[in-house]
Amino acid sequence: QKEVEQNSGPLSVPEGAIASLNCTYSDRGSQSFFWYRQYSGKSPELIMFIYSNGDKEDGRFTAQLNKASQYVSLLIRDSQPSDSATYLCAVNINNAGNMLTFGGGTRLMVKP
Amino acid sequence: KAGVTQTPRYLIKTRGQQVTLSCSPISGHRSVSWYQQTPGQGLQFLFEYFSETQRNKGNFPGRFSGRQFSNSRSEMNVSTLELGDSALYLCASSKGQGAWETQYFGPGTRLLVL
């Protein structure tokens, strides 16, 4: 079993819709969770981080964390074609310094 | 504030050669981590340096090594290159070391081994 899992997609949503991206992790001791966006041929770009159970909102993005169920999700409201990218979930497993374990990423396609 | 910079951006090498990649972190950042990204394995952690000391190491062979200098700049070296080392090598920097630190990635060095 992989330590951080994501559905590879592609997840296709129409423009203006809500895109919901999910991630599960295996280590119950994990404390910090990050979402990165990666456009094709580019490097990952940090979107959000979350440490506490519940929701954290930043503009059109909302990260949700449920430690009991060991999942973290990212909601993108009013999806735009420019949101089309691969979204990477990263977890600091075992609080191991700055070592992040990444999921395989979910490819999001927003259709005009 | 300038972001993370990596040089070179592209590199072509042949099997058996060695390569050195360089990373300059964001000003004021003292931690540098290296990752390898391939289509098959995704993003995998290589190692992390903080205050010139390797703090964590991923599951990679000893051919992969790195170091950090007193100005926080870092280099990674891959010796005896194999075809499977073809990948995007990413450097990420953060202010300090700890589970709550956010890491910012550089543009990467794309290495092709022929």
PDB file of C-alpha atoms in Angstrom:
ATOM      1  CA  GLN A   1       0.000   0.000   0.000  1.00  0.00           C
ATOM      2  CA  LYS A   2       1.322   3.405  -0.999  1.00  0.00           C
ATOM      3  CA  GLU A   3       1.754   5.892   1.814  1.00  0.00           C
ATOM      4  CA  VAL A   4      -0.081   8.691   0.017  1.00  0.00           C
ATOM      5  CA  GLU A   5      -2.727   7.853  -2.548  1.00  0.00           C
ATOM      6  CA  GLN A   6      -4.597   9.919  -5.080  1.00  0.00           C
ATOM      7  CA  ASN A   7      -6.884   9.029  -7.950  1.00  0.00           C
ATOM      8  CA  SER A   8      -4.842   9.678 -11.077  1.00  0.00           C
ATOM      9  CA  GLY A   9      -7.854  10.943 -13.028  1.00  0.00           C
ATOM     10  CA  PRO A  10      -8.321  12.690 -15.280  1.00  0.00           C
ATOM     11  CA  LEU A  11     -11.037  14.490 -13.389  1.00  0.00           C
ATOM     12  CA  SER A  12     -13.059  16.486 -15.856  1.00  0.00           C
ATOM     13  CA  VAL A  13     -15.314  19.336 -14.698  1.00  0.00           C
ATOM     14  CA  PRO A  14     -17.072  22.102 -16.617  1.00  0.00           C
ATOM     15  CA  GLU A  15     -15.965  25.690 -16.213  1.00  0.00           C
ATOM     16  CA  GLY A  16     -17.533  27.297 -13.152  1.00  0.00           C
ATOM     17  CA  ALA A  17     -18.099  24.006 -11.334  1.00  0.00           C
ATOM     18  CA  ILE A  18     -16.527  22.802  -8.104  1.00  0.00           C
ATOM     19  CA  ALA A  19     -13.621  20.409  -8.508  1.00  0.00           C
ATOM     20  CA  SER A  20     -13.037  18.017  -5.626  1.00  0.00           C
ATOM     21  CA  LEU A  21      -9.660  16.339  -5.284  1.00  0.00           C
ATOM     22  CA  ASN A  22      -9.005  13.699  -2.670  1.00  0.00           C
ATOM     23  CA  CYS A  23      -5.974  12.190  -1.007  1.00  0.00           C
ATOM     24  CA  THR A  24      -5.576   9.466   1.605  1.00  0.00           C
ATOM     25  CA  TYR A  25      -2.513   8.742   3.695  1.00  0.00           C
ATOM     26  CA  SER A  26      -1.420   5.771   5.748  1.00  0.00           C
ATOM     27  CA  ASP A  27       0.520   7.202   8.686  1.00  0.00           C
ATOM     28  CA  ARG A  28      -1.714   8.339  11.539  1.00  0.00           C
ATOM     29  CA  GLY A  29       1.101  10.384  13.015  1.00  0.00           C
ATOM     30  CA  SER A  30       1.323  12.710  10.017  1.00  0.00           C
ATOM     31  CA  GLN A  31       0.931  16.335  11.020  1.00  0.00           C
ATOM     32  CA  SER A  32       1.230  18.493   7.940  1.00  0.00           C
ATOM     33  CA  PHE A  33      -0.382  18.293   4.544  1.00  0.00           C
ATOM     34  CA  PHE A  34       0.261  20.241   1.392  1.00  0.00           C
ATOM     35  CA  TRP A  35      -1.340  20.700  -1.995  1.00  0.00           C
ATOM     36  CA  TYR A  36       0.797  21.560  -4.981  1.00  0.00           C
ATOM     37  CA  ARG A  37      -0.276  22.326  -8.526  1.00  0.00           C
ATOM     38  CA  GLN A  38       1.921  21.290 -11.417  1.00  0.00           C
ATOM     39  CA  TYR A  39       1.396  22.425 -14.968  1.00  0.00           C
ATOM     40  CA  SER A  40       2.780  20.223 -17.702  1.00  0.00           C
ATOM     41  CA  GLY A  41       6.527  20.764 -18.046  1.00  0.00           C
ATOM     42  CA  LYS A  42       6.701  22.981 -14.968  1.00  0.00           C
ATOM     43  CA  SER A  43       7.671  22.489 -11.352  1.00  0.00           C
ATOM     44  CA  PRO A  44       5.170  22.088  -8.485  1.00  0.00           C
ATOM     45  CA  GLU A  45       3.688  25.285  -7.095  1.00  0.00           C
ATOM     46  CA  LEU A  46       2.401  25.412  -3.522  1.00  0.00           C
ATOM     47  CA  ILE A  47      -1.329  26.113  -3.308  1.00  0.00           C
ATOM     48  CA  MET A  48      -2.191  25.427   0.300  1.00  0.00           C
ATOM     49  CA  PHE A  49      -1.106  23.731   3.471  1.00  0.00           C
ATOM     50  CA  ILE A  50      -3.206  22.488   6.363  1.00  0.00           C
ATOM     51  CA  TYR A  51      -2.298  21.181   9.782  1.00  0.00           C
ATOM     52  CA  SER A  52      -5.543  21.040  11.788  1.00  0.00           C
ATOM     53  CA  ASN A  53      -8.735  19.091  11.302  1.00  0.00           C
ATOM     54  CA  GLY A  54     -11.408  21.006   9.477  1.00  0.00           C
ATOM     55  CA  ASP A  55     -11.470  23.420   6.591  1.00  0.00           C
ATOM     56  CA  LYS A  56      -9.034  26.079   5.500  1.00  0.00           C
ATOM     57  CA  GLU A  57     -10.048  28.536   2.807  1.00  0.00           C
ATOM     58  CA  ASP A  58      -7.884  30.675   0.552  1.00  0.00           C
ATOM     59  CA  GLY A  59      -9.691  32.412  -2.266  1.00  0.00           C
ATOM     60  CA  ARG A  60     -11.278  29.807  -4.527  1.00  0.00           C
ATOM     61  CA  PHE A  61      -9.427  26.986  -2.782  1.00  0.00           C
ATOM     62  CA  THR A  62     -10.511  25.085   0.331  1.00  0.00           C
ATOM     63  CA  ALA A  63      -8.431  22.371   1.932  1.00  0.00           C
ATOM     64  CA  GLN A  64     -10.177  19.888   4.202  1.00  0.00           C
ATOM     65  CA  LEU A  65      -8.444  17.605   6.664  1.00  0.00           C
ATOM     66  CA  ASN A  66      -9.895  14.647   8.544  1.00  0.00           C
ATOM     67  CA  LYS A  67      -7.183  12.964  10.570  1.00  0.00           C
ATOM     68  CA  ALA A  68      -9.511  10.307  11.975  1.00  0.00           C
ATOM     69  CA  SER A  69     -10.311   9.102   8.478  1.00  0.00           C
ATOM     70  CA  GLN A  70      -6.822   9.899   7.200  1.00  0.00           C
ATOM     71  CA  TYR A  71      -7.846  11.936   4.227  1.00  0.00           C
ATOM     72  CA  VAL A  72      -7.241  15.410   2.960  1.00  0.00           C
ATOM     73  CA  SER A  73      -9.086  17.061   0.126  1.00  0.00           C
ATOM     74  CA  LEU A  74      -8.891  20.158  -2.009  1.00  0.00           C
ATOM     75  CA  LEU A  75     -11.948  21.933  -3.359  1.00  0.00           C
ATOM     76  CA  ILE A  76     -11.635  24.399  -6.195  1.00  0.00           C
ATOM     77  CA  ARG A  77     -14.670  26.619  -6.583  1.00  0.00           C
ATOM     78  CA  ASP A  78     -15.601  28.352  -9.843  1.00  0.00           C
ATOM     79  CA  SER A  79     -13.108  26.192 -11.735  1.00  0.00           C
ATOM     80  CA  GLN A  80     -11.378  27.886 -14.652  1.00  0.00           C
ATOM     81  CA  PRO A  81      -9.632  26.355 -17.668  1.00  0.00           C
ATOM     82  CA  SER A  82      -6.392  27.773 -16.224  1.00  0.00           C
ATOM     83  CA  ASP A  83      -6.878  25.399 -13.256  1.00  0.00           C
ATOM     84  CA  SER A  84      -6.252  22.467 -15.595  1.00  0.00           C
ATOM     85  CA  ALA A  85      -3.129  20.858 -14.174  1.00  0.00           C
ATOM     86  CA  THR A  86      -1.955  17.963 -12.032  1.00  0.00           C
ATOM     87  CA  TYR A  87      -2.616  18.411  -8.329  1.00  0.00           C
ATOM     88  CA  LEU A  88      -0.175  16.775  -5.971  1.00  0.00           C
ATOM     89  CA  CYS A  89      -0.944  15.912  -2.379  1.00  0.00           C
ATOM     90  CA  ALA A  90       2.101  15.853  -0.105  1.00  0.00           C
ATOM     91  CA  VAL A  91       2.351  14.645   3.461  1.00  0.00           C
ATOM     92  CA  ASN A  92       5.059  15.054   6.024  1.00  0.00           C
ATOM     93  CA  ILE A  93       4.950  11.487   7.281  1.00  0.00           C
ATOM     94  CA  ASN A  94       6.280  10.793  10.759  1.00  0.00           C
ATOM     95  CA  ASN A  95       7.148  14.457  11.056  1.00  0.00           C
ATOM     96  CA  ALA A  96      10.389  13.641   9.263  1.00  0.00           C
ATOM     97  CA  GLY A  97      12.032  17.000   8.975  1.00  0.00           C
ATOM     98  CA  ASN A  98      11.305  18.488   5.607  1.00  0.00           C
ATOM     99  CA  MET A  99      10.816  15.179   3.855  1.00  0.00           C
ATOM    100  CA  LEU A 100       7.565  15.152   1.917  1.00  0.00           C
ATOM    101  CA  THR A 101       5.905  12.037   0.582  1.00  0.00           C
ATOM    102  CA  PHE A 102       3.857  12.749  -2.517  1.00  0.00           C
ATOM    103  CA  GLY A 103       0.858  11.052  -3.991  1.00  0.00           C
ATOM    104  CA  GLY A 104       0.867  10.289  -7.676  1.00  0.00           C
ATOM    105  CA  GLY A 105      -1.212  13.333  -8.484  1.00  0.00           C
ATOM    106  CA  THR A 106      -4.668  13.881  -9.945  1.00  0.00           C
ATOM    107  CA  ARG A 107      -4.952  15.393 -13.393  1.00  0.00           C
ATOM    108  CA  LEU A 108      -7.722  17.982 -13.509  1.00  0.00           C
ATOM    109  CA  MET A 109      -9.270  19.114 -16.766  1.00  0.00           C
ATOM    110  CA  VAL A 110     -11.609  22.098 -16.726  1.00  0.00           C
ATOM    111  CA  LYS A 111     -13.622  22.301 -19.931  1.00  0.00           C
ATOM    112  CA  PRO A 112     -14.838  25.693 -21.191  1.00  0.00           C
TER     113      PRO A 112
ATOM    114  CA  LYS B   1      12.136  38.143  -3.522  1.00  0.00           C
ATOM    115  CA  ALA B   2      13.802  35.808  -5.999  1.00  0.00           C
ATOM    116  CA  GLY B   3      12.650  32.220  -6.021  1.00  0.00           C
ATOM    117  CA  VAL B   4      14.621  29.013  -5.962  1.00  0.00           C
ATOM    118  CA  THR B   5      17.033  28.784  -8.858  1.00  0.00           C
ATOM    119  CA  GLN B   6      18.508  25.657 -10.359  1.00  0.00           C
ATOM    120  CA  THR B   7      21.260  25.202 -12.874  1.00  0.00           C
ATOM    121  CA  PRO B   8      21.559  23.876 -15.432  1.00  0.00           C
ATOM    122  CA  ARG B   9      17.975  23.630 -16.633  1.00  0.00           C
ATOM    123  CA  TYR B  10      18.659  20.884 -19.141  1.00  0.00           C
ATOM    124  CA  LEU B  11      21.390  18.320 -19.347  1.00  0.00           C
ATOM    125  CA  ILE B  12      22.209  15.405 -21.622  1.00  0.00           C
ATOM    126  CA  LYS B  13      24.684  12.813 -20.432  1.00  0.00           C
ATOM    127  CA  THR B  14      25.685   9.305 -21.410  1.00  0.00           C
ATOM    128  CA  ARG B  15      25.659   6.191 -19.262  1.00  0.00           C
ATOM    129  CA  GLY B  16      28.575   5.941 -16.879  1.00  0.00           C
ATOM    130  CA  GLN B  17      29.175   9.674 -16.673  1.00  0.00           C
ATOM    131  CA  GLN B  18      28.607  11.731 -13.574  1.00  0.00           C
ATOM    132  CA  VAL B  19      26.639  14.944 -13.174  1.00  0.00           C
ATOM    133  CA  THR B  20      26.426  17.787 -10.676  1.00  0.00           C
ATOM    134  CA  LEU B  21      23.309  19.879 -10.272  1.00  0.00           C
ATOM    135  CA  SER B  22      23.136  23.147  -8.383  1.00  0.00           C
ATOM    136  CA  CYS B  23      20.408  24.804  -6.339  1.00  0.00           C
ATOM    137  CA  SER B  24      20.242  28.274  -4.800  1.00  0.00           C
ATOM    138  CA  PRO B  25      17.453  28.600  -2.226  1.00  0.00           C
ATOM    139  CA  ILE B  26      15.249  31.585  -1.579  1.00  0.00           C
ATOM    140  CA  SER B  27      17.153  34.237   0.342  1.00  0.00           C
ATOM    141  CA  GLY B  28      16.931  33.504   4.059  1.00  0.00           C
ATOM    142  CA  HIS B  29      15.995  29.863   3.576  1.00  0.00           C
ATOM    143  CA  ARG B  30      18.353  27.448   5.245  1.00  0.00           C
ATOM    144  CA  SER B  31      16.873  24.105   4.257  1.00  0.00           C
ATOM    145  CA  VAL B  32      17.227  22.525   0.840  1.00  0.00           C
ATOM    146  CA  SER B  33      15.567  19.295  -0.219  1.00  0.00           C
ATOM    147  CA  TRP B  34      16.029  17.390  -3.448  1.00  0.00           C
ATOM    148  CA  TYR B  35      13.427  15.325  -5.261  1.00  0.00           C
ATOM    149  CA  GLN B  36      13.397  13.176  -8.369  1.00  0.00           C
ATOM    150  CA  GLN B  37      10.328  13.138 -10.603  1.00  0.00           C
ATOM    151  CA  THR B  38       9.729  10.464 -13.232  1.00  0.00           C
ATOM    152  CA  PRO B  39       6.546   9.453 -15.053  1.00  0.00           C
ATOM    153  CA  GLY B  40       6.680   5.998 -13.513  1.00  0.00           C
ATOM    154  CA  GLN B  41       7.591   6.733  -9.895  1.00  0.00           C
ATOM    155  CA  GLY B  42       6.283  10.250  -9.479  1.00  0.00           C
ATOM    156  CA  LEU B  43       7.946  12.651  -7.071  1.00  0.00           C
ATOM    157  CA  GLN B  44      10.373  10.938  -4.727  1.00  0.00           C
ATOM    158  CA  PHE B  45      12.448  12.444  -1.954  1.00  0.00           C
ATOM    159  CA  LEU B  46      16.211  12.202  -2.350  1.00  0.00           C
ATOM    160  CA  PHE B  47      17.710  14.054   0.597  1.00  0.00           C
ATOM    161  CA  GLU B  48      17.473  17.153   2.736  1.00  0.00           C
ATOM    162  CA  TYR B  49      20.161  19.507   3.970  1.00  0.00           C
ATOM    163  CA  PHE B  50      19.974  21.995   6.790  1.00  0.00           C
ATOM    164  CA  SER B  51      22.908  23.986   8.105  1.00  0.00           C
ATOM    165  CA  GLU B  52      25.288  22.050   5.877  1.00  0.00           C
ATOM    166  CA  THR B  53      24.208  18.703   7.356  1.00  0.00           C
ATOM    167  CA  GLN B  54      22.206  15.973   5.689  1.00  0.00           C
ATOM    168  CA  ARG B  55      19.117  15.531   7.872  1.00  0.00           C
ATOM    169  CA  ASN B  56      17.092  12.995   5.927  1.00  0.00           C
ATOM    170  CA  LYS B  57      17.789  10.627   3.069  1.00  0.00           C
ATOM    171  CA  GLY B  58      15.391   8.844   0.767  1.00  0.00           C
ATOM    172  CA  ASN B  59      15.656   5.348  -0.597  1.00  0.00           C
ATOM    173  CA  PHE B  60      18.162   5.957  -3.375  1.00  0.00           C
ATOM    174  CA  PRO B  61      21.502   4.242  -4.056  1.00  0.00           C
ATOM    175  CA  GLY B  62      24.766   5.714  -2.888  1.00  0.00           C
ATOM    176  CA  ARG B  63      25.442   7.003  -6.397  1.00  0.00           C
ATOM    177  CA  PHE B  64      23.240   9.917  -5.403  1.00  0.00           C
ATOM    178  CA  SER B  65      24.921  12.340  -3.055  1.00  0.00           C
ATOM    179  CA  GLY B  66      24.695  15.950  -2.114  1.00  0.00           C
ATOM    180  CA  ARG B  67      26.102  18.723  -0.039  1.00  0.00           C
ATOM    181  CA  GLN B  68      25.210  22.149   1.241  1.00  0.00           C
ATOM    182  CA  PHE B  69      27.457  25.133   1.551  1.00  0.00           C
ATOM    183  CA  SER B  70      27.597  27.780   4.259  1.00  0.00           C
ATOM    184  CA  ASN B  71      25.510  30.156   2.114  1.00  0.00           C
ATOM    185  CA  SER B  72      22.783  27.446   1.957  1.00  0.00           C
ATOM    186  CA  ARG B  73      23.371  26.733  -1.713  1.00  0.00           C
ATOM    187  CA  SER B  74      23.291  23.027  -2.444  1.00  0.00           C
ATOM    188  CA  GLU B  75      24.590  20.635  -5.031  1.00  0.00           C
ATOM    189  CA  MET B  76      23.643  17.084  -5.803  1.00  0.00           C
ATOM    190  CA  ASN B  77      25.830  14.629  -7.641  1.00  0.00           C
ATOM    191  CA  VAL B  78      24.955  11.462  -9.462  1.00  0.00           C
ATOM    192  CA  SER B  79      27.834   9.200 -10.347  1.00  0.00           C
ATOM    193  CA  THR B  80      27.912   6.357 -12.868  1.00  0.00           C
ATOM    194  CA  LEU B  81      24.725   7.472 -14.563  1.00  0.00           C
ATOM    195  CA  GLU B  82      22.166   4.884 -15.624  1.00  0.00           C
ATOM    196  CA  LEU B  83      19.390   5.216 -18.173  1.00  0.00           C
ATOM    197  CA  GLY B  84      16.871   5.124 -15.332  1.00  0.00           C
ATOM    198  CA  ASP B  85      18.341   8.296 -13.857  1.00  0.00           C
ATOM    199  CA  SER B  86      16.667  10.302 -16.614  1.00  0.00           C
ATOM    200  CA  ALA B  87      14.275  12.508 -14.712  1.00  0.00           C
ATOM    201  CA  LEU B  88      13.340  15.975 -13.588  1.00  0.00           C
ATOM    202  CA  TYR B  89      15.403  16.834 -10.525  1.00  0.00           C
ATOM    203  CA  LEU B  90      13.729  19.349  -8.285  1.00  0.00           C
ATOM    204  CA  CYS B  91      15.145  21.368  -5.472  1.00  0.00           C
ATOM    205  CA  ALA B  92      12.923  22.868  -2.793  1.00  0.00           C
ATOM    206  CA  SER B  93      13.817  25.326  -0.085  1.00  0.00           C
ATOM    207  CA  SER B  94      12.251  26.255   3.240  1.00  0.00           C
ATOM    208  CA  LYS B  95      13.153  28.639   6.029  1.00  0.00           C
ATOM    209  CA  GLY B  96      13.815  26.048   8.664  1.00  0.00           C
ATOM    210  CA  GLN B  97      13.463  22.386   9.333  1.00  0.00           C
ATOM    211  CA  GLY B  98      10.319  20.780  10.638  1.00  0.00           C
ATOM    212  CA  ALA B  99       7.024  19.203   9.762  1.00  0.00           C
ATOM    213  CA  TRP B 100       5.308  22.578   9.453  1.00  0.00           C
ATOM    214  CA  GLU B 101       7.753  24.161   7.075  1.00  0.00           C
ATOM    215  CA  THR B 102       6.466  24.979   3.623  1.00  0.00           C
ATOM    216  CA  GLN B 103       8.705  24.069   0.745  1.00  0.00           C
ATOM    217  CA  TYR B 104       9.012  26.056  -2.460  1.00  0.00           C
ATOM    218  CA  PHE B 105      10.251  24.356  -5.580  1.00  0.00           C
ATOM    219  CA  GLY B 106      12.699  25.580  -8.163  1.00  0.00           C
ATOM    220  CA  PRO B 107      12.144  25.118 -11.906  1.00  0.00           C
ATOM    221  CA  GLY B 108      14.052  21.836 -11.947  1.00  0.00           C
ATOM    222  CA  THR B 109      16.865  20.349 -13.974  1.00  0.00           C
ATOM    223  CA  ARG B 110      15.779  17.953 -16.685  1.00  0.00           C
ATOM    224  CA  LEU B 111      18.397  15.233 -17.080  1.00  0.00           C
ATOM    225  CA  LEU B 112      18.447  12.880 -20.029  1.00  0.00           C
ATOM    226  CA  VAL B 113      20.805   9.925 -19.893  1.00  0.00           C
ATOM    227  CA  LEU B 114      21.579   8.289 -23.247  1.00  0.00           C
TER     228      LEU B 114
END
